[in-house]
Short mmCIF file of C-alpha atoms and ligand atoms in Angstrom, two decimals:
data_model
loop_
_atom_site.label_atom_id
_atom_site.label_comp_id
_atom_site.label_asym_id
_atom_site.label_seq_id
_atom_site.Cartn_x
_atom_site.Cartn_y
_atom_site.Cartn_z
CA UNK A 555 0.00 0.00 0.00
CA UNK A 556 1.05 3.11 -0.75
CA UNK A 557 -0.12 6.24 1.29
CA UNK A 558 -0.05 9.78 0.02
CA UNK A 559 -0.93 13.21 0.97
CA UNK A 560 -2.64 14.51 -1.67
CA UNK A 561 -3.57 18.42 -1.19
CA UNK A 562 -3.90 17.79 2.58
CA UNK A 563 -6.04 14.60 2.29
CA UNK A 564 -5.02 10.86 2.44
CA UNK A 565 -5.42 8.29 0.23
CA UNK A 566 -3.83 5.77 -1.54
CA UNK A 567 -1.18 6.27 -4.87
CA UNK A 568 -2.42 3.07 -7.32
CA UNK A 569 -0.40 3.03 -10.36
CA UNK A 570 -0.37 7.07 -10.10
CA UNK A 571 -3.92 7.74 -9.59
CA UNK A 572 -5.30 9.14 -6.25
CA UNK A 573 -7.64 7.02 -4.34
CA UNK A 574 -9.20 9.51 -2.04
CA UNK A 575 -9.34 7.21 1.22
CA UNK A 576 -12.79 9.57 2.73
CA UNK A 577 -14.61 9.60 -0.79
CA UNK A 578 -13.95 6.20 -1.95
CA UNK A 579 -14.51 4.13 1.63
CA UNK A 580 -18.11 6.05 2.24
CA UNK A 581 -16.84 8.22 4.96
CA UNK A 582 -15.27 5.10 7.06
CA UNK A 583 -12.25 6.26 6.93
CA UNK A 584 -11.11 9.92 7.56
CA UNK A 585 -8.92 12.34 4.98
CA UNK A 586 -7.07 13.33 7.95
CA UNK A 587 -3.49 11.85 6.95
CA UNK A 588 -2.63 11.61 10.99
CA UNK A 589 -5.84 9.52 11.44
CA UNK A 590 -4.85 7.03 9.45
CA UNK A 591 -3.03 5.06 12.15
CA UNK A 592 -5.66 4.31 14.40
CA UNK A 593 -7.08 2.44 11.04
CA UNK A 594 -4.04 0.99 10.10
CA UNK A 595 -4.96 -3.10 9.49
CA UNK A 596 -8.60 -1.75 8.22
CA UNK A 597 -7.00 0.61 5.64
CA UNK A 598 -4.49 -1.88 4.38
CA UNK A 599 -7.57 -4.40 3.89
CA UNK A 600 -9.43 -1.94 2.16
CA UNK A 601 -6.29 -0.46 -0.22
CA UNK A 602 -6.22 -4.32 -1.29
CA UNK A 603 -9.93 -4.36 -2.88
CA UNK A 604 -9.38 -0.67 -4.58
CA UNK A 605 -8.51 -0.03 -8.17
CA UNK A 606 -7.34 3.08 -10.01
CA UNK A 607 -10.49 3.60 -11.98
CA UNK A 608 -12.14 5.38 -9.75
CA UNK A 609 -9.61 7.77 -8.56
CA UNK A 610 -7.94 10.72 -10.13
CA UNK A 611 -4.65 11.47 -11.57
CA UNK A 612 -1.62 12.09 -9.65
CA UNK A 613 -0.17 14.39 -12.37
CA UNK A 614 1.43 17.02 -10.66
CA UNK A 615 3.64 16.18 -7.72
CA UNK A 616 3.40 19.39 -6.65
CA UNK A 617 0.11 18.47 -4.91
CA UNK A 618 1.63 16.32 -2.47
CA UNK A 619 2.77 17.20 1.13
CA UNK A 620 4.38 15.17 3.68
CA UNK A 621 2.99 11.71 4.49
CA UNK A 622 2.90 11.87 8.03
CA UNK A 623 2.87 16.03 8.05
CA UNK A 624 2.24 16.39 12.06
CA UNK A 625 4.24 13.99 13.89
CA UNK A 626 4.63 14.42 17.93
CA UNK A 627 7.85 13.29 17.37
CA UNK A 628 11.12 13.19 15.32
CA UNK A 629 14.15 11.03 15.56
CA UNK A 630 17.06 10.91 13.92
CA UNK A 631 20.54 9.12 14.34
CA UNK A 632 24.12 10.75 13.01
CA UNK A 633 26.90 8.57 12.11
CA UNK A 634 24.78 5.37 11.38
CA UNK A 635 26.56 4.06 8.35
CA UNK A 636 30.43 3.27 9.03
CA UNK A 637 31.58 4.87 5.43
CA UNK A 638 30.15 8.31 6.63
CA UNK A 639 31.26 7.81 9.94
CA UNK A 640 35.20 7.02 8.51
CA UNK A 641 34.65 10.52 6.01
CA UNK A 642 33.94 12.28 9.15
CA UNK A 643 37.24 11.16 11.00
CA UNK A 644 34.77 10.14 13.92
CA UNK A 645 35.35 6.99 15.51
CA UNK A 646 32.21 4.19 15.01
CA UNK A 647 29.13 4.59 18.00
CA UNK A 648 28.77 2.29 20.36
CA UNK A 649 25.35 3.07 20.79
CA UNK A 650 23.18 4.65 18.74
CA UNK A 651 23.36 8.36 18.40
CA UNK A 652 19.63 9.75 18.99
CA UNK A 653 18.61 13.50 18.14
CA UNK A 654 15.36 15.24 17.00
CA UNK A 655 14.56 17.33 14.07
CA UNK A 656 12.14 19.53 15.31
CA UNK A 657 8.54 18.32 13.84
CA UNK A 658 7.88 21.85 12.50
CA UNK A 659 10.46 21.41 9.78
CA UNK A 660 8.38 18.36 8.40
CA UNK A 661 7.30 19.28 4.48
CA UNK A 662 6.35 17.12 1.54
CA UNK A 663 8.28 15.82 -1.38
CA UNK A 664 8.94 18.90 -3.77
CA UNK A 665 8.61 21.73 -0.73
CA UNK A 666 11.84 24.64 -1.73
CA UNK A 667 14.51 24.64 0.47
CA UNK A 668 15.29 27.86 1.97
CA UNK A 669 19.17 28.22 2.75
CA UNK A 670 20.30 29.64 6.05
CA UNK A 671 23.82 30.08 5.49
CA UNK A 672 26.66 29.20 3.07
CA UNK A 673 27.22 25.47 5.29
CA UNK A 674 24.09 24.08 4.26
CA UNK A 675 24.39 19.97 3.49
CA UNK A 676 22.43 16.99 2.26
CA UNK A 677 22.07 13.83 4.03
CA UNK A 678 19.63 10.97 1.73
CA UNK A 679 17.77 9.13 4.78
CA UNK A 680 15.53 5.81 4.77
CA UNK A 681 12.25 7.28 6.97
CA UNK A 682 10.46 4.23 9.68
CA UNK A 683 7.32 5.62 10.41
CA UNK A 684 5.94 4.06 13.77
CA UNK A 685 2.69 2.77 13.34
CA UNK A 686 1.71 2.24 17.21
CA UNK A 687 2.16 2.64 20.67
CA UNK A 688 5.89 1.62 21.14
CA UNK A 689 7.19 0.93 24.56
CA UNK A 690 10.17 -1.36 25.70
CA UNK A 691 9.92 -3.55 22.31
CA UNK A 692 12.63 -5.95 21.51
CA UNK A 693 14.15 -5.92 18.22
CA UNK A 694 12.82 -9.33 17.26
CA UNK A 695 9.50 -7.52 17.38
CA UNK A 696 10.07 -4.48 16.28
CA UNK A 697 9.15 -4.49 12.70
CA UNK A 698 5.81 -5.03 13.98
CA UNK A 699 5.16 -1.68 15.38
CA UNK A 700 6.03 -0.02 12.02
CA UNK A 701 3.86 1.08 9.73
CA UNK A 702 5.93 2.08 6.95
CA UNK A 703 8.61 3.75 5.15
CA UNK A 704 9.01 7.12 3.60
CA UNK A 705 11.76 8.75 1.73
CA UNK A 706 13.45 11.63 3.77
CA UNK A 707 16.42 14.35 3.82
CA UNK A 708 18.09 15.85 6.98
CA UNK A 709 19.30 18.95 5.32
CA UNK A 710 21.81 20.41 7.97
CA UNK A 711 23.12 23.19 8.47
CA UNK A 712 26.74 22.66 9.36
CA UNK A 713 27.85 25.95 10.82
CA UNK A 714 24.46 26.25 13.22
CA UNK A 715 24.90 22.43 14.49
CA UNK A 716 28.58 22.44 15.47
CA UNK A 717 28.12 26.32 16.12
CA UNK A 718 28.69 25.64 20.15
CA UNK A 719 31.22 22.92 22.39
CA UNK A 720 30.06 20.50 23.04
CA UNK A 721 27.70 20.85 19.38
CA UNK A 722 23.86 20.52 19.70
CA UNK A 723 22.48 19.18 16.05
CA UNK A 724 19.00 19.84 16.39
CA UNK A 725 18.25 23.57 15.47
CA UNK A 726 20.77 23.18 12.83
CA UNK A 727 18.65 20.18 11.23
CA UNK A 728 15.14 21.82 11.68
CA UNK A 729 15.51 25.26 10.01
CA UNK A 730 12.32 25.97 8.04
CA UNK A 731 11.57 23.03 5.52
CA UNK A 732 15.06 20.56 6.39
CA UNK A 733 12.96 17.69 6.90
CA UNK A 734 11.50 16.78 3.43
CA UNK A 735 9.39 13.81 3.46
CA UNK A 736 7.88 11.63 0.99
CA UNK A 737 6.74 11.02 -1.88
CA UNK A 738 4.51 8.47 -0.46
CA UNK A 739 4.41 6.22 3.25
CA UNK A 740 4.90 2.88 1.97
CA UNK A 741 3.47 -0.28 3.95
CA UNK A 742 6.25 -2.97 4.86
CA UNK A 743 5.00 -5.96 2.76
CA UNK A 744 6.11 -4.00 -0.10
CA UNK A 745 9.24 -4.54 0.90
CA UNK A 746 11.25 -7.86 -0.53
CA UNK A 747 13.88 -7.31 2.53
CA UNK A 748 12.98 -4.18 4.61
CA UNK A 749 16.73 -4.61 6.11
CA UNK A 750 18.24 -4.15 2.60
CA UNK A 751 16.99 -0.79 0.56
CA UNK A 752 18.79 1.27 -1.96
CA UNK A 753 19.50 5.14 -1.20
CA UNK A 754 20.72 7.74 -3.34
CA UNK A 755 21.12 11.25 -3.38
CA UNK A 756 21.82 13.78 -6.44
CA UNK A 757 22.65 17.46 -5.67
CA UNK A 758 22.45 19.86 -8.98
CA UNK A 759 22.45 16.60 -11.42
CA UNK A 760 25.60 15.01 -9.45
CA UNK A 761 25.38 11.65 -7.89
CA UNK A 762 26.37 12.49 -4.45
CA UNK A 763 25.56 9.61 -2.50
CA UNK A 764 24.54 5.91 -2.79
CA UNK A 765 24.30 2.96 -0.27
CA UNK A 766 21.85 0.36 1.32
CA UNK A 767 19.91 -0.30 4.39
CA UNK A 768 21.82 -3.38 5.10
CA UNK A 769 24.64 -1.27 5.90
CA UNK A 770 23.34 0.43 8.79
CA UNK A 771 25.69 0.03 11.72
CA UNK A 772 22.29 0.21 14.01
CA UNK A 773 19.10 -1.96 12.24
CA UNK A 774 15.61 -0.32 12.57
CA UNK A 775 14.83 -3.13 14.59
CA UNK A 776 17.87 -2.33 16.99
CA UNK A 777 16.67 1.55 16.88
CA UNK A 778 13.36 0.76 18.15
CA UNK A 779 14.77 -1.20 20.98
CA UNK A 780 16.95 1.25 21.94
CA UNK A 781 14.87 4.19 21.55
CA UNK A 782 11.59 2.30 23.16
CA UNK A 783 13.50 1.96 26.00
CA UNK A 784 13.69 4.95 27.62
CA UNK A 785 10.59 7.12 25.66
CA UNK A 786 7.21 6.10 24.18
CA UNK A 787 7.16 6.02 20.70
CA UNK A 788 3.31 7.12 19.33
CA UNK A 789 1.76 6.92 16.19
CA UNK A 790 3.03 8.64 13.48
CA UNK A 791 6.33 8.96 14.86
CA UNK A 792 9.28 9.36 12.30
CA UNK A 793 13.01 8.09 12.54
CA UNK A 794 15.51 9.20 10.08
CA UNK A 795 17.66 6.53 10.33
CA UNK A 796 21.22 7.91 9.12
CA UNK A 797 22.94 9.04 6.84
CA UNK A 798 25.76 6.85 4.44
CA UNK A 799 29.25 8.57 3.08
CA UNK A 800 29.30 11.12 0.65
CA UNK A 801 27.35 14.35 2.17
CA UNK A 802 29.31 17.98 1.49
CA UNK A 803 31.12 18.99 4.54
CA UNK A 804 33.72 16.09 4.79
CA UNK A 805 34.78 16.63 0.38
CA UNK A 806 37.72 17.84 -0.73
CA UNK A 807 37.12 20.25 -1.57
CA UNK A 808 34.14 21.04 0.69
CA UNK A 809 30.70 21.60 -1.45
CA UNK A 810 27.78 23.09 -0.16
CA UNK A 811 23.93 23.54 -1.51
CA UNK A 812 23.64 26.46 -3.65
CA UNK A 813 20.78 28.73 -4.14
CA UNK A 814 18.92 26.90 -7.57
CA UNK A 815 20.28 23.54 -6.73
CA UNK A 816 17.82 20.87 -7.09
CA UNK A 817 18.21 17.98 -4.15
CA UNK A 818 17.19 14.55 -5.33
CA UNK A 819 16.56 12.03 -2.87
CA UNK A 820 15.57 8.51 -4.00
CA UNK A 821 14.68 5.56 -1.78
CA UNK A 822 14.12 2.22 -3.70
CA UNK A 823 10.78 0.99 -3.57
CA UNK A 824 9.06 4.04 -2.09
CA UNK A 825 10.44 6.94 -4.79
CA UNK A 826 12.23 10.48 -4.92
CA UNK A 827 11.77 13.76 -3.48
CA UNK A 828 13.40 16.58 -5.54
CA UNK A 829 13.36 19.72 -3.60
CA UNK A 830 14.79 22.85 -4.62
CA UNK A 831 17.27 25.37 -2.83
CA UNK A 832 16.37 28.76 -2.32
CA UNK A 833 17.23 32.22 -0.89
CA UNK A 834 15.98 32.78 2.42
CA UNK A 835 13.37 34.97 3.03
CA UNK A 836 11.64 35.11 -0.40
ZN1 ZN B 925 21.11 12.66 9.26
#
């Protein structure tokens, strides 16, 4: 199944036409793309009877905002692939390395990018979105509290996060649209391996990054664990879940996002945001 926001209402993306979830179910469902959780199992039965007939056409992508666009909360994890740990001369965690993008900097697929400063840096991130209450779950369960994936980039801004000793990432990761998310939330049986997804990144046309799931240094299953241990995890809830080698800051020579650079973000299976960079302020 494959969830979109589609000009602030849910529904499902089959074959690229919109299925709106409110119209099409009789009003069982809601449009509300938060509500959706609390439905989860009955949505995912009825996405499995729909067909595209019936629904529009998703022809602009422009229409789409984030898949989960209010979350209570947002995780991420730095140095969670061992290649962009080594580029960043910093030695490999021994336990995962939790911090929050501020939920406010949440936007959809093709949302501009405005650019605080001349340090501004991609990061191409596999999204888990929780699907349910998650307390102390094991990682051998832990798959089962997810609902799905998204697509997602941490845009950071270098100069903000390691602006103070010892550095505090998460105002320089949650400037106004950094966190965009999409193009769609995609349900885990679409997934041959969930453990093993290819992600790519392209700044300006240039292949900047590329790497798989399987080489995260901390699984999503061992993320959950870790983080369900000491906080509730609620519906809705996003983890960014690292980024591999290959982001700006640690080239030679550096390279930074440019005002009319295009980010493209691309998570196999679930699709690509392309999001471009602007001035501030406009
Ligand atoms: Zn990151």
């Amino acid at each position: 199944m494959r969830l979109v926001n589609h000009r602030g209402r849910s529904g499902l993306d089959i074959a690229g036409r919109f299925v709106d979830l409110e119209e099409h179910s009789g009003g069982r469902f809601s449009s509300d793309p938060m509500s959706t959780f609390g439905d989860w199992d009955a949505i995912r039965s009825f996405a499995s009877e729909q067909t595209a007939t019936g629904g529009c056409p998703l022809v602009d992508d422009a229409t789409l905002g984030a898949p989960v666009p209010n979350p209570a909360q947002v995780f991420a994890i730095g140095l969670n692939y061992r290649d962009h740990a080594e580029e960043a001369n910093l030695p490999i965690p021994e336990t995962p390395m939790v911090f929050t993008k501020f939920p406010s900097c949440i936007v959809g697929p093709n949302a501009e990018v405005p650019l605080t400063g001349n340090r501004v840096d991609w990061e191409v991130e596999q999204v888990v979105v929780i699907g349910r209450e998650t307390k102390d779950v094991k990682a051998n369960e832990a798959w089962g509290y997810v609902a799905g994936m998204t697509a997602g980039q941490d845009i950071s801004d270098r100069r903000l996060q390691f602006a103070s000793k010892p550095p505090q990432f998460s105002l320089g990761k949650s400037a106004t649209n950094f966190g965009p998310t999409g193009p769609a939330l995609v349900s885990l049986d679409e997934f041959e391996d969930p453990d093993d997804i290819a992600v790519r990144c392209w700044v300006a046309g240039e292949q900047m990054q590329e790497s798989r799931t399987s080489n995260l240094i901390f699984t999503v299953p061992q993320l959950i664990e870790h983080i369900s241990s000491y906080c509730v995890l609620l519906p809705g809830d996003l983890i960014f879940t690292g980024t591999p080698g290959g982001v700006g800051s640690v080239r030679d020579p550096r390279r930074y996002l440019a005002e009319g650079e295009l980010i493209e973000t691309e998570i196999e299976g679930i699709g690509r945001l392309s999001n471009r960079c602007i001035a501030r302020g406009r």
